Structure formats: structure tokens, C-alpha cells
PDB file of C-alpha atoms in Angstrom:
ATOM      1  CA  MET A   1     -17.233   5.661  -3.695  1.00 89.00           C
ATOM      2  CA  LEU A   2     -14.196   4.693  -5.764  1.00 96.00           C
ATOM      3  CA  LYS A   3     -12.417   7.467  -7.664  1.00 96.00           C
ATOM      4  CA  MET A   4      -9.524   5.408  -9.076  1.00 97.00           C
ATOM      5  CA  ASP A   5      -9.508   1.824 -10.348  1.00 98.00           C
ATOM      6  CA  ALA A   6      -6.546  -0.567 -10.640  1.00 98.00           C
ATOM      7  CA  PRO A   7      -5.256   0.743 -14.014  1.00 97.00           C
ATOM      8  CA  ALA A   8      -5.502   4.366 -12.811  1.00 97.00           C
ATOM      9  CA  LEU A   9      -3.632   3.539  -9.587  1.00 97.00           C
ATOM     10  CA  GLU A  10      -0.883   1.705 -11.477  1.00 96.00           C
ATOM     11  CA  ALA A  11      -0.545   4.592 -13.960  1.00 96.00           C
ATOM     12  CA  PHE A  12      -0.248   7.017 -11.028  1.00 95.00           C
ATOM     13  CA  LEU A  13       2.497   4.908  -9.422  1.00 94.00           C
ATOM     14  CA  ALA A  14       4.408   4.646 -12.717  1.00 94.00           C
ATOM     15  CA  ARG A  15       4.189   8.417 -13.255  1.00 93.00           C
ATOM     16  CA  GLU A  16       4.802   9.688  -9.710  1.00 92.00           C
ATOM     17  CA  PHE A  17       7.047   6.923  -8.324  1.00 92.00           C
ATOM     18  CA  PRO A  18       9.090   5.542 -11.243  1.00 93.00           C
ATOM     19  CA  GLN A  19      11.679   4.181  -8.789  1.00 93.00           C
ATOM     20  CA  VAL A  20       9.239   1.387  -7.819  1.00 90.00           C
ATOM     21  CA  ASN A  21       7.750   0.865 -11.264  1.00 82.00           C
ATOM     22  CA  GLY A  22       7.388  -2.876 -11.827  1.00 90.00           C
ATOM     23  CA  ASP A  23       7.635  -3.819  -8.142  1.00 96.00           C
ATOM     24  CA  PHE A  24       3.932  -3.467  -7.343  1.00 97.00           C
ATOM     25  CA  THR A  25       0.776  -4.635  -9.111  1.00 97.00           C
ATOM     26  CA  VAL A  26      -2.743  -3.727  -8.040  1.00 98.00           C
ATOM     27  CA  GLU A  27      -4.633  -7.020  -7.887  1.00 98.00           C
ATOM     28  CA  ARG A  28      -7.968  -5.715  -6.610  1.00 98.00           C
ATOM     29  CA  VAL A  29      -9.737  -2.442  -5.842  1.00 98.00           C
ATOM     30  CA  ASP A  30     -13.203  -2.467  -4.302  1.00 97.00           C
ATOM     31  CA  ASP A  31     -15.241  -0.997  -1.465  1.00 93.00           C
ATOM     32  CA  ASP A  32     -13.427  -3.246   1.017  1.00 91.00           C
ATOM     33  CA  GLY A  33      -9.955  -2.004   0.072  1.00 97.00           C
ATOM     34  CA  VAL A  34      -7.122  -2.998  -2.224  1.00 98.00           C
ATOM     35  CA  ALA A  35      -4.882  -5.981  -2.778  1.00 98.00           C
ATOM     36  CA  VAL A  36      -1.355  -5.226  -3.957  1.00 98.00           C
ATOM     37  CA  ARG A  37       1.307  -7.694  -5.096  1.00 98.00           C
ATOM     38  CA  LEU A  38       5.034  -7.262  -4.508  1.00 98.00           C
ATOM     39  CA  ALA A  39       6.941  -9.012  -7.304  1.00 96.00           C
ATOM     40  CA  VAL A  40       9.688 -10.428  -5.105  1.00 95.00           C
ATOM     41  CA  GLY A  41      13.132 -10.248  -6.666  1.00 92.00           C
ATOM     42  CA  GLU A  42      16.705 -10.711  -5.487  1.00 90.00           C
ATOM     43  CA  ARG A  43      16.874  -7.095  -4.243  1.00 90.00           C
ATOM     44  CA  HIS A  44      14.002  -7.787  -1.789  1.00 93.00           C
ATOM     45  CA  LEU A  45      15.772 -10.660  -0.049  1.00 91.00           C
ATOM     46  CA  ARG A  46      17.954 -10.650   3.012  1.00 88.00           C
ATOM     47  CA  PRO A  47      20.519 -13.313   3.932  1.00 86.00           C
ATOM     48  CA  GLY A  48      18.768 -16.633   4.352  1.00 83.00           C
ATOM     49  CA  GLY A  49      16.525 -16.042   1.332  1.00 82.00           C
ATOM     50  CA  THR A  50      13.579 -14.427   3.104  1.00 88.00           C
ATOM     51  CA  VAL A  51      11.911 -11.161   2.121  1.00 94.00           C
ATOM     52  CA  SER A  52      13.362  -8.252   4.082  1.00 94.00           C
ATOM     53  CA  GLY A  53      11.384  -6.224   6.591  1.00 95.00           C
ATOM     54  CA  PRO A  54      11.904  -2.982   4.626  1.00 95.00           C
ATOM     55  CA  SER A  55      10.402  -4.657   1.541  1.00 96.00           C
ATOM     56  CA  MET A  56       7.338  -5.718   3.548  1.00 97.00           C
ATOM     57  CA  PHE A  57       7.062  -2.187   4.977  1.00 97.00           C
ATOM     58  CA  ALA A  58       7.147  -0.784   1.432  1.00 97.00           C
ATOM     59  CA  LEU A  59       4.369  -3.161   0.374  1.00 98.00           C
ATOM     60  CA  ALA A  60       2.128  -2.169   3.303  1.00 98.00           C
ATOM     61  CA  ASP A  61       2.890   1.526   2.812  1.00 97.00           C
ATOM     62  CA  VAL A  62       2.119   1.451  -0.919  1.00 97.00           C
ATOM     63  CA  ALA A  63      -1.048  -0.601  -0.356  1.00 98.00           C
ATOM     64  CA  ILE A  64      -2.552   1.838   2.168  1.00 97.00           C
ATOM     65  CA  TYR A  65      -1.502   4.792   0.003  1.00 96.00           C
ATOM     66  CA  LEU A  66      -3.296   3.240  -2.977  1.00 96.00           C
ATOM     67  CA  ALA A  67      -6.362   2.476  -0.846  1.00 97.00           C
ATOM     68  CA  ILE A  68      -6.511   6.181   0.052  1.00 96.00           C
ATOM     69  CA  LEU A  69      -6.040   7.277  -3.561  1.00 95.00           C
ATOM     70  CA  SER A  70      -8.752   4.882  -4.710  1.00 97.00           C
ATOM     71  CA  ARG A  71     -11.213   6.918  -2.624  1.00 96.00           C
ATOM     72  CA  LEU A  72      -9.833  10.460  -2.850  1.00 93.00           C
ATOM     73  CA  GLY A  73      -8.283  10.503  -6.301  1.00 93.00           C
ATOM     74  CA  PRO A  74      -4.652  11.407  -7.016  1.00 89.00           C
ATOM     75  CA  VAL A  75      -3.406  13.175  -3.858  1.00 78.00           C
ATOM     76  CA  ALA A  76       0.355  12.960  -4.354  1.00 75.00           C
ATOM     77  CA  LEU A  77       1.235  14.690  -1.083  1.00 79.00           C
ATOM     78  CA  ALA A  78      -0.501  12.288   1.332  1.00 85.00           C
ATOM     79  CA  VAL A  79       2.256  11.036   3.645  1.00 90.00           C
ATOM     80  CA  THR A  80       2.760   8.274   6.200  1.00 95.00           C
ATOM     81  CA  THR A  81       2.784   9.602   9.760  1.00 96.00           C
ATOM     82  CA  ASN A  82       2.876   6.295  11.634  1.00 97.00           C
ATOM     83  CA  CYS A  83       3.453   2.609  10.950  1.00 97.00           C
ATOM     84  CA  ALA A  84       3.571  -0.445  13.182  1.00 98.00           C
ATOM     85  CA  ILE A  85       4.359  -3.892  11.780  1.00 98.00           C
ATOM     86  CA  ASP A  86       4.157  -7.294  13.406  1.00 98.00           C
ATOM     87  CA  PHE A  87       6.313  -9.867  11.591  1.00 97.00           C
ATOM     88  CA  MET A  88       4.539 -13.146  12.297  1.00 97.00           C
ATOM     89  CA  ARG A  89       6.277 -15.827  10.253  1.00 95.00           C
ATOM     90  CA  LYS A  90       8.923 -16.228   7.578  1.00 93.00           C
ATOM     91  CA  PRO A  91       7.597 -15.599   4.052  1.00 93.00           C
ATOM     92  CA  ALA A  92       7.839 -18.452   1.563  1.00 84.00           C
ATOM     93  CA  ALA A  93      11.153 -18.305  -0.335  1.00 77.00           C
ATOM     94  CA  ALA A  94      11.162 -16.595  -3.745  1.00 78.00           C
ATOM     95  CA  THR A  95       7.371 -16.133  -3.689  1.00 93.00           C
ATOM     96  CA  ASP A  96       5.483 -12.910  -4.370  1.00 97.00           C
ATOM     97  CA  LEU A  97       3.772 -11.253  -1.425  1.00 98.00           C
ATOM     98  CA  ILE A  98       0.142 -10.119  -1.488  1.00 98.00           C
ATOM     99  CA  CYS A  99      -1.054  -7.328   0.791  1.00 98.00           C
ATOM    100  CA  ASP A 100      -4.755  -6.934   1.563  1.00 98.00           C
ATOM    101  CA  ALA A 101      -5.268  -3.386   2.787  1.00 98.00           C
ATOM    102  CA  ARG A 102      -8.399  -1.752   4.133  1.00 98.00           C
ATOM    103  CA  LEU A 103      -9.149   1.701   5.424  1.00 97.00           C
ATOM    104  CA  LEU A 104     -10.541   1.866   8.941  1.00 97.00           C
ATOM    105  CA  LYS A 105     -11.022   5.639   8.855  1.00 96.00           C
ATOM    106  CA  LEU A 106     -10.831   8.161   6.046  1.00 95.00           C
ATOM    107  CA  GLY A 107     -11.191  11.632   7.494  1.00 93.00           C
ATOM    108  CA  ARG A 108     -10.372  15.124   6.263  1.00 91.00           C
ATOM    109  CA  VAL A 109      -6.814  15.149   7.642  1.00 93.00           C
ATOM    110  CA  LEU A 110      -6.035  11.556   8.662  1.00 95.00           C
ATOM    111  CA  ALA A 111      -6.516   8.115   7.182  1.00 96.00           C
ATOM    112  CA  ILE A 112      -5.992   4.945   9.222  1.00 97.00           C
ATOM    113  CA  GLY A 113      -5.676   1.519   7.673  1.00 98.00           C
ATOM    114  CA  ASP A 114      -4.533  -1.995   8.307  1.00 98.00           C
ATOM    115  CA  CYS A 115      -2.880  -4.654   6.181  1.00 98.00           C
ATOM    116  CA  LEU A 116      -2.374  -8.388   6.135  1.00 98.00           C
ATOM    117  CA  ILE A 117       0.582  -9.607   4.080  1.00 98.00           C
ATOM    118  CA  ARG A 118       0.674 -13.201   2.851  1.00 98.00           C
ATOM    119  CA  SER A 119       2.961 -15.259   0.658  1.00 97.00           C
ATOM    120  CA  GLU A 120       1.194 -16.047  -2.603  1.00 96.00           C
ATOM    121  CA  GLY A 121      -0.694 -19.322  -2.318  1.00 94.00           C
ATOM    122  CA  ARG A 122      -0.607 -19.400   1.484  1.00 95.00           C
ATOM    123  CA  ASP A 123      -3.397 -18.499   3.907  1.00 95.00           C
ATOM    124  CA  ALA A 124      -1.395 -17.654   7.024  1.00 96.00           C
ATOM    125  CA  PRO A 125      -0.248 -14.028   7.160  1.00 98.00           C
ATOM    126  CA  VAL A 126       3.488 -13.301   7.350  1.00 97.00           C
ATOM    127  CA  ALA A 127       2.968  -9.760   8.661  1.00 98.00           C
ATOM    128  CA  ARG A 128       0.303  -7.365   9.888  1.00 98.00           C
ATOM    129  CA  ALA A 129       0.663  -3.611   9.666  1.00 98.00           C
ATOM    130  CA  SER A 130      -1.257  -0.588  10.894  1.00 98.00           C
ATOM    131  CA  LEU A 131      -0.607   2.747   9.179  1.00 98.00           C
ATOM    132  CA  THR A 132      -1.737   6.345   9.594  1.00 98.00           C
ATOM    133  CA  TYR A 133      -1.508   8.868   6.779  1.00 96.00           C
ATOM    134  CA  SER A 134      -1.761  12.634   6.824  1.00 95.00           C
ATOM    135  CA  ILE A 135      -3.937  14.013   4.032  1.00 92.00           C
ATOM    136  CA  PRO A 136      -2.991  17.488   2.789  1.00 84.00           C
ATOM    137  CA  PRO A 137      -5.645  20.192   2.776  1.00 82.00           C
ATOM    138  CA  ALA A 138      -7.366  20.830  -0.531  1.00 72.00           C
ATOM    139  CA  PRO A 139      -5.661  23.623  -2.474  1.00 68.00           C
ATOM    140  CA  VAL A 140      -7.241  27.031  -2.046  1.00 64.00           C
ATOM    141  CA  THR A 141      -8.536  28.490  -5.273  1.00 66.00           C
ATOM    142  CA  PRO A 142      -7.794  32.213  -5.508  1.00 68.00           C
ATOM    143  CA  THR A 143     -10.817  34.428  -5.920  1.00 68.00           C
ATOM    144  CA  GLY A 144     -10.974  37.511  -8.103  1.00 61.00           C
ATOM    145  CA  SER A 145     -10.375  40.912  -6.483  1.00 53.00           C
TER     146      SER A 145
END
């Protein structure tokens, strides 16, 4: 069951992570996962004009984070505990990247997801990532004495 839609996820990112405001756009949120766009700019490129690995990591990381939030609601303290990325081919030059992310497991303390990153307009993935997130325990509500 979805608890946050695309506008709610984007508002959360803008509020909690202003340093990346404008970099990411939520393209889709549904029961299968999320699709997130990285608006590729000069700061995302490495020599040779290709998108840098750290930029692709950020896209995968944000996409899985948003997939988790879409199901749990705004849990600002969920954190990445593991990430593995396979870089498969060079992204198209000066083209936005789209990350399709899905959750494989959403438990009480861990979430596991995978991502496929593609250059906009291309079918072949440029990278595949697998991420694990730690989900903080729900806050304890004090009881009266």
C-alpha cells in the first residue's frame, strides 16, 4: 500500500535534502516501485563526457530511498547499509538517466532493492545496482506514570 505519491516524495526531498533539489524528479510511483530521473548537468560528468559513477550511485541510492518512503511514509533516518553497482555500458552523452527501482524485501529493520539505470530513450541499461537499507525502529511513545 502506497503512503507517499510522487509530489509527496519530491516535497520530502526538497525539504530534507535541499542540496540535491532539482537533480531528481520522480517519474513514477506504483506497486512495482519507482522511476526517478537524474537531470544530468555538467557537474555530473567526468572527463570524456560520460556520467560519473558517483552520480549513478546517487541516482540508485535516492531511487531506493524513495521506494522505501513510498511504502513507509517519511522515515528520514533510513540509511544505506550496502550497495553494489555493475557499470555495464557508457551512458549516452548529455542525456538524463532514468532509474527503475523496486523493493525485493521490505521488513521491519531492513529493506532490499534493485535498480536498473538507463539513458533516456535507450532500452539497454547502463548500470544495475543492489542496495540494502536499515530502517530505524519506530519511536517509542512515552506512557503516563
